[in-house]
Each structure stands twice: as structure tokens, then as C-alpha cells.
Coordinates of C-alpha atoms in Angstrom, one line a residue:
Chain N
M284 CA -10.4 19.1 17.1
K285 CA -10.7 16.3 14.4
S286 CA -7.1 15.2 15.2
W287 CA -8.1 14.7 18.8
I288 CA -10.9 12.3 17.8
A289 CA -8.1 10.2 16.2
F290 CA -5.9 10.6 19.2
W291 CA -8.5 9.5 21.7
N292 CA -9.6 6.5 19.6
I293 CA -6.0 5.2 19.1
L294 CA -5.5 5.6 22.9
R295 CA -8.8 3.8 23.7
K296 CA -8.1 1.0 21.2
D297 CA -4.6 0.4 22.6
M298 CA -5.9 0.4 26.2
K299 CA -8.6 -2.1 25.3
N300 CA -6.5 -4.2 22.9
Y301 CA -3.2 -4.3 24.8
Y302 CA -2.9 -2.8 28.2
L303 CA -6.2 -3.9 29.7
K304 CA -6.0 -7.4 28.5
P305 CA -6.2 -10.0 31.4
P306 CA -2.6 -11.3 30.8
N307 CA -1.2 -7.7 30.9
I308 CA -3.2 -6.7 33.9
S309 CA -2.1 -9.8 35.8
W310 CA 1.5 -9.2 34.6
G311 CA 1.3 -5.5 35.5
I312 CA 0.2 -6.5 39.0
I313 CA 2.3 -9.6 39.6
F314 CA 5.5 -8.0 38.5
P315 CA 5.5 -5.1 40.9
F316 CA 3.9 -7.3 43.5
A317 CA 6.8 -9.7 43.3
W318 CA 9.3 -6.9 43.5
T319 CA 7.5 -5.4 46.4
L320 CA 7.1 -8.7 48.3
M321 CA 10.8 -9.6 47.7
F322 CA 12.0 -6.3 49.1
F323 CA 9.4 -6.0 51.9
I324 CA 10.0 -9.5 53.2
R325 CA 13.7 -8.7 53.4
S326 CA 13.0 -5.4 55.2
Q327 CA 12.9 -5.5 59.0
S328 CA 11.2 -2.3 59.9
S329 CA 8.9 0.4 58.6
F330 CA 11.9 2.6 58.0
D331 CA 13.2 0.0 55.5
V332 CA 9.9 0.0 53.6
L333 CA 10.4 3.7 53.0
S334 CA 14.0 3.2 51.9
I335 CA 13.2 0.5 49.4
L336 CA 9.9 2.1 48.1
P337 CA 11.6 4.4 45.5
G338 CA 13.5 1.5 44.0
V339 CA 10.4 -0.7 43.7
V340 CA 8.3 2.1 42.2
S341 CA 11.1 3.0 39.7
M342 CA 11.5 -0.6 38.6
S343 CA 7.8 -1.2 38.2
I344 CA 7.5 1.9 36.0
L345 CA 10.6 1.1 33.9
F346 CA 9.8 -2.6 33.2
G347 CA 6.0 -2.0 32.7
T348 CA 6.3 0.8 30.2
T349 CA 9.4 -0.4 28.1
S350 CA 8.1 -4.0 27.7
M351 CA 4.6 -3.1 26.7
L352 CA 5.3 -0.3 24.2
A353 CA 8.3 -1.9 22.5
V354 CA 6.3 -5.1 22.0
T355 CA 3.0 -3.5 20.9
I356 CA 4.6 -1.3 18.3
T357 CA 6.8 -4.0 16.8
F358 CA 3.7 -6.3 16.7
E359 CA 1.7 -3.7 14.9
R360 CA 4.6 -3.0 12.5
K361 CA 4.8 -6.8 11.8
S362 CA 1.1 -7.1 11.1
R363 CA 1.2 -3.9 9.0
S364 CA -1.6 -2.3 11.0
F365 CA 0.9 0.5 11.9
E366 CA 0.9 1.4 8.2
R367 CA -2.8 2.3 8.6
L368 CA -1.9 4.8 11.2
L369 CA 1.0 6.3 9.2
L370 CA -1.4 6.7 6.2
A371 CA -4.0 8.6 8.3
P372 CA -4.1 12.3 8.0
L373 CA -2.7 12.7 11.4
D374 CA 0.5 14.6 12.4
L375 CA 3.3 12.2 13.2
N376 CA 4.0 13.7 16.6
L377 CA 0.4 13.4 17.6
L378 CA 0.2 9.8 16.4
M379 CA 3.3 8.9 18.4
L380 CA 1.9 10.6 21.4
A381 CA -1.4 8.7 21.0
K382 CA 0.6 5.4 20.8
T383 CA 2.7 6.2 23.9
T384 CA 0.0 7.6 26.2
G385 CA -1.4 4.2 26.9
A386 CA 2.0 3.0 28.0
I387 CA 2.4 6.1 30.2
I388 CA -0.9 5.4 31.9
F389 CA 0.1 1.8 32.3
G390 CA 3.4 2.8 33.9
V391 CA 1.7 5.2 36.3
L392 CA -0.8 2.5 37.4
N393 CA 2.1 0.1 37.9
A394 CA 3.8 2.6 40.2
F395 CA 0.8 2.7 42.5
I396 CA 0.9 -1.1 43.2
P397 CA 3.9 -0.9 45.5
I398 CA 2.6 2.3 47.0
V399 CA -0.7 0.6 47.9
F400 CA 1.3 -2.2 49.5
A401 CA 3.4 0.3 51.5
L402 CA 0.3 2.0 52.8
F403 CA -0.5 -1.1 54.7
L404 CA 3.0 -1.5 56.1
T405 CA 4.1 1.9 57.0
D406 CA 3.2 5.5 57.6
L407 CA 3.4 7.4 54.3
S408 CA 2.4 10.8 55.7
V409 CA 6.1 11.9 55.5
V410 CA 6.0 11.6 51.7
N411 CA 6.1 14.8 49.6
W412 CA 3.3 13.6 47.2
F413 CA 3.6 16.5 44.9
A414 CA 7.2 15.7 44.0
A415 CA 6.6 12.0 44.1
L416 CA 3.7 12.1 41.7
G417 CA 5.6 14.4 39.4
S418 CA 8.5 12.1 39.4
I419 CA 6.3 9.0 38.8
L420 CA 4.7 10.7 35.8
L421 CA 8.0 12.0 34.3
M422 CA 9.6 8.6 34.8
A423 CA 6.7 6.9 33.1
V424 CA 7.0 9.4 30.2
T425 CA 10.8 8.9 29.9
S426 CA 10.6 5.1 30.2
T427 CA 7.8 5.0 27.6
F428 CA 9.8 7.1 25.2
L429 CA 12.8 4.8 25.8
G430 CA 10.5 1.9 24.8
L431 CA 9.5 3.9 21.7
F432 CA 13.2 4.4 20.9
I433 CA 13.7 0.6 21.3
A434 CA 10.6 -0.2 19.2
V435 CA 11.8 1.9 16.3
S436 CA 15.3 0.4 16.4
V437 CA 14.2 -3.2 16.0
S438 CA 11.9 -5.2 13.8
E439 CA 10.9 -8.2 15.8
A440 CA 9.1 -8.5 19.2
F441 CA 11.8 -10.7 20.7
E442 CA 14.5 -8.3 19.6
A443 CA 12.6 -5.6 21.4
Q444 CA 12.7 -7.6 24.6
T445 CA 16.4 -8.3 24.3
F446 CA 17.3 -4.8 23.4
S447 CA 15.1 -3.5 26.3
N448 CA 17.1 -5.6 28.8
F449 CA 20.3 -4.3 27.3
F450 CA 19.2 -0.9 28.7
R451 CA 17.1 -1.9 31.7
F452 CA 19.3 -4.0 33.8
P453 CA 22.4 -1.8 33.7
M454 CA 20.1 1.1 34.5
V455 CA 18.6 -0.6 37.5
F456 CA 22.1 -1.3 39.0
L457 CA 23.6 2.0 38.1
C458 CA 20.8 4.5 38.9
G459 CA 21.6 4.6 42.6
L460 CA 18.7 2.4 43.7
F461 CA 20.9 -0.3 45.2
I462 CA 24.1 1.6 45.7
P463 CA 24.0 5.4 45.9
V464 CA 25.6 7.0 42.9
P465 CA 28.4 8.8 45.0
E466 CA 29.4 5.4 46.4
L467 CA 29.8 3.8 42.9
P468 CA 33.3 3.2 41.5
F469 CA 34.6 6.4 40.0
F470 CA 34.6 5.2 36.4
L471 CA 30.9 4.1 36.6
R472 CA 29.6 7.4 38.0
P473 CA 29.5 9.3 34.6
I474 CA 27.5 6.4 33.2
S475 CA 24.9 6.8 36.0
Y476 CA 24.5 10.4 35.3
L477 CA 23.7 9.5 31.7
L478 CA 20.7 7.4 32.7
P479 CA 17.2 9.0 33.0
L480 CA 16.3 6.5 35.8
T481 CA 19.0 8.0 38.1
Y482 CA 17.1 11.3 38.1
G483 CA 13.6 9.8 38.5
A484 CA 14.8 7.5 41.4
D485 CA 16.6 10.4 43.0
I486 CA 13.4 12.6 43.1
L487 CA 11.5 9.7 44.5
K488 CA 14.2 9.1 47.2
S489 CA 14.1 12.8 48.1
S490 CA 10.3 12.9 48.3
I491 CA 9.8 9.6 50.1
N492 CA 12.8 9.3 52.5
G493 CA 14.8 12.4 52.0
S494 CA 17.9 10.5 50.8
G495 CA 18.2 12.1 47.3
D496 CA 21.6 13.5 46.2
I497 CA 20.5 15.7 43.3
L498 CA 18.5 18.9 43.5
P499 CA 14.9 17.8 42.7
W500 CA 14.3 20.7 40.3
L501 CA 17.4 19.8 38.4
S502 CA 16.3 16.2 38.2
F503 CA 12.9 17.3 36.8
L504 CA 14.6 19.4 34.2
I505 CA 17.0 16.7 33.1
L506 CA 14.1 14.1 33.0
L507 CA 12.2 16.6 30.8
C508 CA 15.2 17.0 28.5
F509 CA 15.5 13.2 28.3
S510 CA 11.8 12.9 27.4
V511 CA 12.0 15.6 24.7
F512 CA 15.2 14.1 23.2
L513 CA 14.0 10.5 23.1
F514 CA 10.6 11.4 21.6
A515 CA 12.1 13.7 19.0
F516 CA 14.8 11.1 18.1
S517 CA 12.3 8.3 17.8
T518 CA 9.8 10.3 15.7
K519 CA 12.6 11.3 13.4
N520 CA 13.7 7.7 13.2
V521 CA 10.1 6.7 12.3
K522 CA 10.1 9.1 9.5
K523 CA 13.5 7.9 8.3
K524 CA 12.9 4.1 8.7
W525 CA 9.2 3.6 8.2
I526 CA 8.4 6.3 5.6
Y527 CA 10.9 4.8 3.2
Chain F
M217 CA -18.6 16.2 -20.6
I218 CA -15.5 17.9 -19.3
K219 CA -13.0 15.4 -17.8
I220 CA -11.2 16.5 -14.6
N221 CA -7.9 15.0 -13.6
I222 CA -8.1 14.0 -9.9
L223 CA -4.5 12.9 -9.7
E224 CA -1.5 14.2 -11.6
A225 CA 2.0 12.9 -11.3
S226 CA 4.8 14.6 -13.1
S227 CA 8.4 13.5 -13.5
L228 CA 7.9 11.2 -10.4
T229 CA 11.2 9.6 -9.4
K230 CA 12.2 7.5 -6.4
K231 CA 15.9 6.6 -5.8
Y232 CA 17.3 4.4 -3.1
G233 CA 21.0 5.3 -3.1
D234 CA 22.2 4.6 -6.6
F235 CA 19.2 2.4 -7.5
T236 CA 16.3 4.1 -9.3
A237 CA 13.1 2.3 -8.4
V238 CA 10.8 4.7 -10.3
N239 CA 12.3 6.7 -13.1
D240 CA 10.7 10.0 -14.2
I241 CA 7.1 8.8 -14.7
D242 CA 4.2 11.0 -15.8
F243 CA 0.5 10.0 -15.6
Y244 CA -2.9 11.3 -14.6
V245 CA -6.0 9.8 -13.3
E246 CA -9.4 11.2 -14.4
D247 CA -12.2 11.8 -12.0
R248 CA -14.5 8.8 -11.7
E249 CA -12.4 6.4 -13.8
I250 CA -10.8 3.1 -12.9
F251 CA -7.1 3.4 -13.7
G252 CA -5.1 0.2 -13.8
F253 CA -1.4 0.1 -13.0
L254 CA 0.2 -3.1 -14.3
G255 CA 3.7 -4.5 -14.2
P256 CA 5.8 -7.4 -13.1
N257 CA 7.4 -7.8 -9.7
G258 CA 10.0 -5.2 -9.0
A259 CA 8.7 -2.9 -11.8
G260 CA 8.0 0.0 -9.4
K261 CA 4.3 -0.5 -8.8
T262 CA 4.5 -0.6 -5.0
T263 CA 7.0 2.1 -4.8
T264 CA 4.7 4.3 -6.9
I265 CA 1.7 3.6 -4.7
N266 CA 3.8 4.2 -1.6
M267 CA 4.9 7.6 -3.0
L268 CA 1.3 8.4 -3.9
T269 CA -0.1 7.5 -0.5
G270 CA 2.7 8.8 1.7
L271 CA 4.5 5.7 2.8
A272 CA 7.5 6.7 0.7
G273 CA 9.2 10.0 0.2
I274 CA 9.4 11.5 -3.3
T275 CA 13.0 11.9 -4.6
S276 CA 11.9 14.3 -7.3
G277 CA 8.8 15.3 -9.3
S278 CA 5.4 16.3 -8.1
V279 CA 2.0 14.9 -7.4
Y280 CA -1.2 16.8 -7.2
L281 CA -4.3 15.2 -5.8
S282 CA -7.5 17.2 -6.4
G283 CA -5.4 20.3 -6.6
V284 CA -3.5 19.7 -3.4
N285 CA 0.3 19.7 -3.8
Y286 CA 1.2 16.3 -2.3
T287 CA 4.8 17.1 -1.4
R288 CA 3.9 20.2 0.6
E289 CA 0.6 19.1 2.1
T290 CA 0.9 15.4 2.5
K291 CA -1.6 15.1 5.4
K292 CA -4.3 17.2 3.6
A293 CA -3.9 14.9 0.5
Q294 CA -4.1 11.8 2.7
R295 CA -7.5 13.0 3.9
L296 CA -8.7 12.7 0.3
M297 CA -7.6 9.1 -0.4
G298 CA -8.6 5.7 0.8
I299 CA -6.0 2.9 0.7
V300 CA -6.5 -0.8 0.5
P301 CA -3.2 -2.7 0.8
D302 CA -2.6 -6.1 -0.8
E303 CA -2.8 -7.7 2.6
S304 CA -5.6 -6.9 5.1
N305 CA -4.1 -4.8 7.8
L306 CA -7.1 -4.3 10.2
Y307 CA -7.0 -5.3 13.8
D308 CA -7.5 -9.0 14.6
E309 CA -8.9 -8.4 18.1
L310 CA -11.5 -5.8 17.0
D311 CA -14.8 -6.9 15.5
G312 CA -15.9 -5.8 12.0
F313 CA -17.9 -2.8 13.3
E314 CA -15.2 -1.7 15.7
N315 CA -12.5 -1.9 12.9
L316 CA -14.6 0.3 10.6
T317 CA -15.5 2.9 13.3
F318 CA -11.8 3.0 14.4
C319 CA -10.7 3.7 10.8
A320 CA -13.3 6.4 10.5
A321 CA -12.1 8.0 13.7
L322 CA -8.5 8.2 12.2
Y323 CA -10.1 10.6 9.7
G324 CA -11.7 12.7 12.5
M325 CA -15.3 11.5 11.9
E326 CA -17.8 12.2 14.7
K327 CA -19.1 9.2 16.6
R328 CA -22.7 9.2 15.3
K329 CA -21.6 9.7 11.7
R330 CA -18.9 6.9 11.8
E331 CA -21.3 4.4 13.4
E332 CA -24.0 5.2 10.8
R333 CA -21.6 4.8 8.0
A334 CA -20.0 1.6 9.4
G335 CA -23.5 0.0 9.7
R336 CA -24.4 1.0 6.1
L337 CA -21.1 -0.3 4.7
L338 CA -21.4 -3.6 6.5
Q339 CA -24.8 -4.0 4.9
Q340 CA -23.5 -3.0 1.4
F341 CA -20.6 -5.4 1.6
G342 CA -22.8 -8.3 2.9
L343 CA -21.0 -8.4 6.2
A344 CA -23.8 -7.2 8.6
E345 CA -24.2 -10.7 10.1
A346 CA -20.4 -10.8 10.9
A347 CA -20.3 -7.3 12.3
K348 CA -19.8 -8.4 15.9
R349 CA -17.4 -11.2 15.1
P350 CA -13.6 -10.6 15.7
F351 CA -11.7 -9.8 12.5
K352 CA -9.4 -12.8 13.0
S353 CA -12.4 -15.2 12.5
Y354 CA -13.2 -13.8 9.1
S355 CA -12.4 -15.7 5.9
K356 CA -9.9 -14.2 3.5
G357 CA -12.6 -12.9 1.2
M358 CA -14.5 -11.3 4.1
K359 CA -11.3 -9.8 5.4
R360 CA -10.6 -8.2 2.0
K361 CA -14.1 -6.9 1.8
L362 CA -13.9 -5.3 5.2
T363 CA -10.5 -3.8 4.3
I364 CA -12.1 -2.2 1.2
A365 CA -15.0 -0.9 3.4
A366 CA -12.4 0.6 5.8
G367 CA -10.7 2.2 2.8
I368 CA -13.9 4.1 1.8
I369 CA -15.5 4.8 5.2
H370 CA -14.3 8.4 5.1
E371 CA -15.7 8.8 1.6
P372 CA -12.4 9.5 -0.2
K373 CA -12.1 11.1 -3.6
I374 CA -9.8 8.4 -4.8
L375 CA -9.3 4.8 -3.7
F376 CA -6.0 2.9 -4.1
L377 CA -6.6 -0.8 -4.4
D378 CA -3.4 -2.9 -4.3
E379 CA -4.0 -6.4 -5.8
P380 CA -7.6 -6.6 -4.4
T381 CA -8.4 -10.2 -5.6
T382 CA -5.0 -11.9 -5.0
G383 CA -5.1 -15.0 -2.8
I384 CA -8.9 -15.2 -2.4
D385 CA -11.4 -17.7 -3.7
V386 CA -13.2 -17.3 -7.0
A387 CA -16.6 -16.4 -5.6
S388 CA -15.1 -13.7 -3.3
A389 CA -13.0 -12.3 -6.2
R390 CA -16.2 -12.0 -8.3
Q391 CA -18.0 -10.2 -5.4
I392 CA -15.1 -7.9 -5.0
R393 CA -14.9 -7.1 -8.7
K394 CA -18.6 -6.3 -8.6
L395 CA -18.1 -4.1 -5.5
I396 CA -15.3 -2.2 -7.3
L397 CA -17.6 -1.5 -10.3
D398 CA -20.4 -0.5 -8.0
L399 CA -18.1 1.9 -6.1
N400 CA -16.9 3.4 -9.4
Q401 CA -20.5 3.8 -10.6
K402 CA -21.3 5.7 -7.4
G403 CA -18.5 8.1 -8.2
T404 CA -15.4 6.8 -6.5
T405 CA -12.2 7.1 -8.6
I406 CA -10.1 4.0 -8.4
F407 CA -6.4 3.4 -8.8
L408 CA -6.0 -0.3 -9.2
T409 CA -2.9 -2.5 -9.3
T410 CA -3.4 -6.1 -10.3
H411 CA -1.4 -8.9 -11.9
Y412 CA -4.6 -10.4 -13.4
I413 CA -4.5 -8.7 -16.8
E414 CA -8.0 -10.0 -17.6
E415 CA -9.2 -8.3 -14.4
A416 CA -7.7 -5.0 -15.5
E417 CA -9.3 -5.5 -19.0
R418 CA -12.7 -6.1 -17.4
L419 CA -12.6 -3.3 -14.8
C420 CA -10.3 -0.5 -16.0
H421 CA -11.0 2.5 -18.2
R422 CA -7.4 3.2 -18.7
V423 CA -4.2 1.3 -18.0
A424 CA -0.5 2.0 -17.6
F425 CA 2.2 -0.6 -18.0
I426 CA 5.2 -0.1 -15.8
V427 CA 8.5 -2.0 -16.4
D428 CA 11.9 -1.3 -14.7
G429 CA 10.5 1.9 -13.1
K430 CA 9.3 3.4 -16.4
I431 CA 5.8 3.6 -17.8
V432 CA 6.1 1.9 -21.2
R433 CA 2.5 2.3 -22.3
I434 CA -0.6 4.2 -21.1
G435 CA -4.0 4.5 -22.7
T436 CA -7.6 3.3 -22.8
I437 CA -8.1 -0.4 -23.3
A438 CA -9.3 0.3 -26.9
E439 CA -6.2 2.4 -27.6
L440 CA -3.8 -0.3 -26.3
M441 CA -5.7 -3.0 -28.2
K442 CA -5.1 -1.2 -31.5
E443 CA -1.4 -1.9 -31.2
V444 CA -1.9 -5.6 -31.7
Q445 CA -5.1 -5.5 -33.7
Q446 CA -3.6 -5.6 -37.2
E447 CA -6.4 -7.6 -38.7
T448 CA -10.1 -8.2 -38.2
I449 CA -11.1 -11.8 -37.4
V450 CA -14.7 -13.2 -37.4
Q451 CA -15.4 -16.7 -36.2
F452 CA -18.4 -18.7 -37.3
T453 CA -19.8 -21.8 -35.6
L454 CA -21.9 -23.9 -38.0
D455 CA -23.7 -27.2 -37.9
G456 CA -21.9 -30.2 -39.5
D457 CA -18.5 -30.6 -41.0
I458 CA -17.2 -27.5 -42.5
S459 CA -14.3 -28.9 -44.6
Q460 CA -16.6 -29.8 -47.5
L461 CA -17.6 -26.2 -47.8
M462 CA -14.1 -24.7 -47.7
Q463 CA -13.4 -24.6 -51.4
A464 CA -16.7 -22.9 -52.0
V465 CA -15.9 -20.3 -49.3
T466 CA -12.5 -19.5 -50.8
D467 CA -14.1 -19.2 -54.3
Q468 CA -16.9 -17.0 -53.1
F469 CA -14.7 -14.7 -50.9
P470 CA -11.3 -14.5 -52.5
N471 CA -10.3 -11.3 -50.7
F472 CA -10.5 -12.9 -47.3
T473 CA -8.2 -15.5 -45.7
T474 CA -10.0 -18.5 -44.2
E475 CA -9.0 -20.9 -41.4
I476 CA -10.7 -24.0 -40.1
L477 CA -10.8 -24.4 -36.3
G478 CA -12.1 -27.8 -35.5
E479 CA -14.9 -29.6 -37.3
N480 CA -17.5 -26.8 -37.4
M481 CA -15.7 -23.6 -36.8
L482 CA -14.4 -21.2 -39.4
R483 CA -12.4 -18.1 -39.0
I484 CA -12.2 -15.3 -41.6
H485 CA -9.2 -12.9 -41.5
S486 CA -9.0 -9.5 -43.2
T487 CA -7.0 -6.3 -42.9
S488 CA -10.3 -4.4 -43.3
L489 CA -13.7 -4.7 -41.7
I490 CA -15.6 -7.9 -42.5
P491 CA -19.2 -7.6 -43.6
L492 CA -21.3 -10.3 -42.0
M493 CA -24.4 -10.5 -44.2
P494 CA -22.7 -12.0 -47.4
F495 CA -21.3 -14.8 -45.3
M496 CA -24.7 -15.4 -43.6
K497 CA -26.4 -15.5 -46.9
F498 CA -23.8 -17.9 -48.3
F499 CA -24.2 -20.3 -45.4
E500 CA -28.0 -20.2 -45.8
E501 CA -27.7 -20.9 -49.5
N502 CA -25.5 -23.9 -48.7
N503 CA -28.1 -25.2 -46.1
R504 CA -25.9 -24.5 -43.1
V505 CA -27.2 -23.2 -39.8
V506 CA -25.1 -20.5 -38.1
F507 CA -25.1 -21.0 -34.4
E508 CA -22.7 -18.2 -33.6
A509 CA -20.8 -15.4 -35.3
K510 CA -18.3 -13.4 -33.2
M511 CA -15.5 -11.0 -33.6
I512 CA -12.2 -12.2 -32.2
R513 CA -10.4 -9.4 -30.5
P514 CA -6.9 -9.5 -29.1
S515 CA -6.7 -9.5 -25.3
L516 CA -5.0 -7.0 -23.1
E517 CA -2.7 -9.9 -22.2
E518 CA -1.4 -10.0 -25.8
V519 CA -0.8 -6.2 -25.6
F520 CA 1.1 -6.6 -22.4
V521 CA 3.3 -9.4 -23.7
K522 CA 4.0 -7.5 -26.9
V523 CA 4.8 -4.2 -25.2
T524 CA 6.8 -5.6 -22.2
G525 CA 8.2 -8.8 -23.6
I526 CA 7.4 -10.4 -20.3
E527 CA 6.0 -13.9 -20.0
L528 CA 2.6 -13.6 -18.2
G529 CA 2.6 -17.1 -16.8
K530 CA 5.9 -16.4 -15.1
M531 CA 4.6 -13.1 -13.7
K532 CA 1.5 -14.8 -12.3
K533 CA 3.5 -17.6 -10.7
E534 CA 5.8 -15.2 -9.0
K535 CA 2.9 -13.2 -7.6
E536 CA 1.0 -16.2 -6.4
K537 CA 4.1 -17.6 -4.8
K538 CA 4.6 -14.2 -3.1
G539 CA 0.9 -14.1 -2.1
A540 CA 1.0 -17.6 -0.6
G541 CA 4.2 -16.8 1.3
G542 CA 3.1 -13.5 2.6
K543 CA 4.6 -10.1 1.8
K544 CA 8.3 -10.0 2.1

């Protein structure tokens, strides 16, 4: 019970200090807004809106979560305030969950910006919301833990950004959002299947426009495995690198 | 009164690959004492503190804090300690009150209790008026005071203070020293590292000197002083020129060595205790007024230099340079 007081206060502080700051709110809105506008202007009919929606939602989640978490953690490490958290009588797993929950919420909120836009442009009654929401949540969790993995691997905020892009851009192009995975060159396909975004985007495609290639339950399971692996690996790395 | 050891470290060792940062050290900290941990840069002070607080793993040895085995129950032990690092590490965007309540929440304190305690500490530390100001607007001294308040908000059994007065102005440093003494008088055990030897001398009950990862001396201030105190020295300050009186002093007190310091100051040296009354009587008979008679004691600084062979000035300069440039 006492640990949850700490958990809640870390989350509340992060939301107030980082995620709900005016620059981040505006960035969180402008970024998906720009993606949405770019694709929607290009699309000619309501059918196109549905075909591009999974991609825009996926990118909003990926870029929102990885950027914020990697930067906030490296910033706190640099100012040594992260040490205060490490020295608190709080289980390391719970501490890392508290630090990542804010980014997960931020990612989920980002995902709804293109969805709100799409509501005005097309009929979304065909969407399987249960699967779509599950996918949004799991994608936010996986992308956040990817951000955590990046944060633990670098020491400066600018390194976090550079390292994030090293993962994010190949992921965007190889996850089947622009070119379906089966249509990718043969040698690139195995890489696609190693990327968590491939599975999240595929569930979204299945639930929004029915164009997914992978069984949704399998994608859920793989995303879950990615989340557990990235979280466990990052936490282990925190112990190894930050508890000298 | 029975003395209880609140912290016991045995054969504590920390290795980084082939390098041994802390080499098989043993010490204890008694309940309600101020224990000083002194040493030059790279001696192993920070590594020891990191091991004691949980920021560094222990290669070998054991630490017991209030009976809790630190290696096995690190988190339980962390609940019993407060930590004040050498640089304030609170949150710039939060105000003083929010910083304190947040730190209390990390220890699982209920909302009402943490708000009450934060309010009381802000009063006690003279920061009540700045409670709603963001931490980033605080002066260095205020920041350090709030960091100490954050370290004790959960009422720890032992408080680790790392260089609490480095890099702050004289007035703030004095206030902080007073706060440390007040906290100790109210029952908080304090583990203090400082490079100001005179500060350790003034505040600490016992002191350990660490050099090259090994504790080279440990004891009460009086015990450590004994090592360099090979003779008793009494210094008299009189009216008028003392040189005319020197021959008479030597004749009257042949068993003591005399030394003139300036025009009106005289020092008497002896390997045994020096009785004051015969001297006072002698000066009175010679129509001299005694303004001051004091015993000259060796300083802890002399003990440190003798034991470690380290130049203190060099050590201070290194620390101040490090403090000015920020922690590397």
C-alpha cells in the first residue's frame, strides 16, 4: 500500500512536470496533427482515411512515447534527481513502472488525436474498437519501454534523440505501414518481423480496415513478449549501470 | 549509559575490476552521534557512502543498519536512512513545499502527515516564506537547507550528509552547522563527510580518516588529538613588553621551556601539566596584568596531516575546484 503512494506521486509529478507542460501538450497535438493533415490531404476518399489511420495512429504513439521518456529520464539522470528515486525504499520494478506510466498515458492520448480527426472525415462504425484500443495500449507500452531501453543506454538527452531515431525511422518504413510486409524485398522481411511496431500496426489495420496480415491474437502475444523483454532488459541495465 | 551501534560495517570492500576502491574497512556509528568520515579525493569516501546508501553494490563484507542486514534487505534499510548528497538534487520545477511532500511520498507517508511535516520543517529551516517559490529560484544555501529537510522528512534513524557546507556562503554554512547540531541534539544520528577538518572537529563526536580505500585512524576527537599532543602549552597575554621579564621567568621556572610570541605573548611548554597559579602569582609580583591565559591544543588538522601525510591546502583546493566545476 505504501509503495503505491510513492508510485502515484511519481506518476503525478511526471505528468505535471513533463507531460502536461504547455510545450509538450502543443508538441503532442501538433505532431500527430501534422501527420494526420499530411496524409488526409493526400487521401481522396473516406476509404483512404481508413487505410491511412493505422499508420498515423502508430507513428503518433511511437514518436510521442519514445521521445518523451528517453529525454525525461536522461534529464533526471543528469540533474541527479533520479538518484533520489533509486535511493527510496521502492522496488526497482515498481519505480520503473511509475516512471513509464506517464509516457504510456501520453502515448495513448496522442493516439486519439488522429482518431478524433478521422471521426469528422469518415464513418468509424466499422472499427473493432476492442482490438484497436488493446493495440493502442500495447503499442504505447512497448514504445515506452523502447524509450526506456534507449534512456538507459545513453547519458545525454541529445544522444537519446539520435539513438531513438536510429530505431524509429527504420521501424516506420519496415513495419508494413507504407508497404505491406509481404510486399517488402525478401531480405527485409525478417527485419520487419523483429520490430514490435509491425505487430501493433497490423492489429490496428485488422481492426480499422481489415487489411492485417498476422493473426491478431498472435500479434497481441508477440507485443506482450516485446514489452516484458524490453522492461526486464532495461531494469536489469538500470541495476547494472546506475547502481554501480 | 549503554551505547548502541546503529550502523556496523565489517570487512567492507568494493572492487571495480582489478581496482579496489574500498579495501576491507571496519567501523561502527553509535546511536545519536555525529560520525565524521574524512579523506582526500579518491580515498573511497563516496564509494563507501554509495555502498552504505544503496547506490553501489558491495563486493564483500557486511553492513547492518539498526539490526537490518543491508545486503539482504536493502530496501528495508533504505527506509531507515536519510541521504543528503553533495549537490542538491531536488526538482527545479517544484516549489519547496511540493519537493518536501514528494520526498515524503517516496517513503510512503500519508498525505496529511507529509503536509504537516513539510510545513513544520520549512518553519524549522527558516524557509516558510519561500515555500511556494520554485526550487530553481532558491539561493545555494537555501537549496542545501531544503535538501537537508528532504533528507529528514521521513524521520530517518541515520542521516548521511555528504559535504553539507561545500560551495555555499559563510552565513549559510554557519546556519547549516547549527542545524546539524540541532538535529543531532534532537536524536538524529549523523554520518558526515567533509573536507573542512575544522568543521569535523567542531561537529563530530568521532572521526575516521580514509586514505587509498583504507581507514587509517578512527576515534573520538580527544583520542586522535592525543597522537600529536606530546606536550602541554599554555599561552599568556600580558600588558607591556615581555622581553625584560624573560630572564626572571626562566630563573623562576627552570623546569619549563619558554617562548616569546610577539611583544606581549609568552608560551610555556612542558611534557607534564602546567599549573597556572604560580605563573599568575609571578606576573602579579612583577606588576604585570594578565589579559589572557589559554591552553594551546593541537588541531584535528595537525592530526590529519600527521596520520595521512597529505597536504590539507592541496586537498581543499582540489575539492573547491571540483565544487565549482560541478560533480564529475
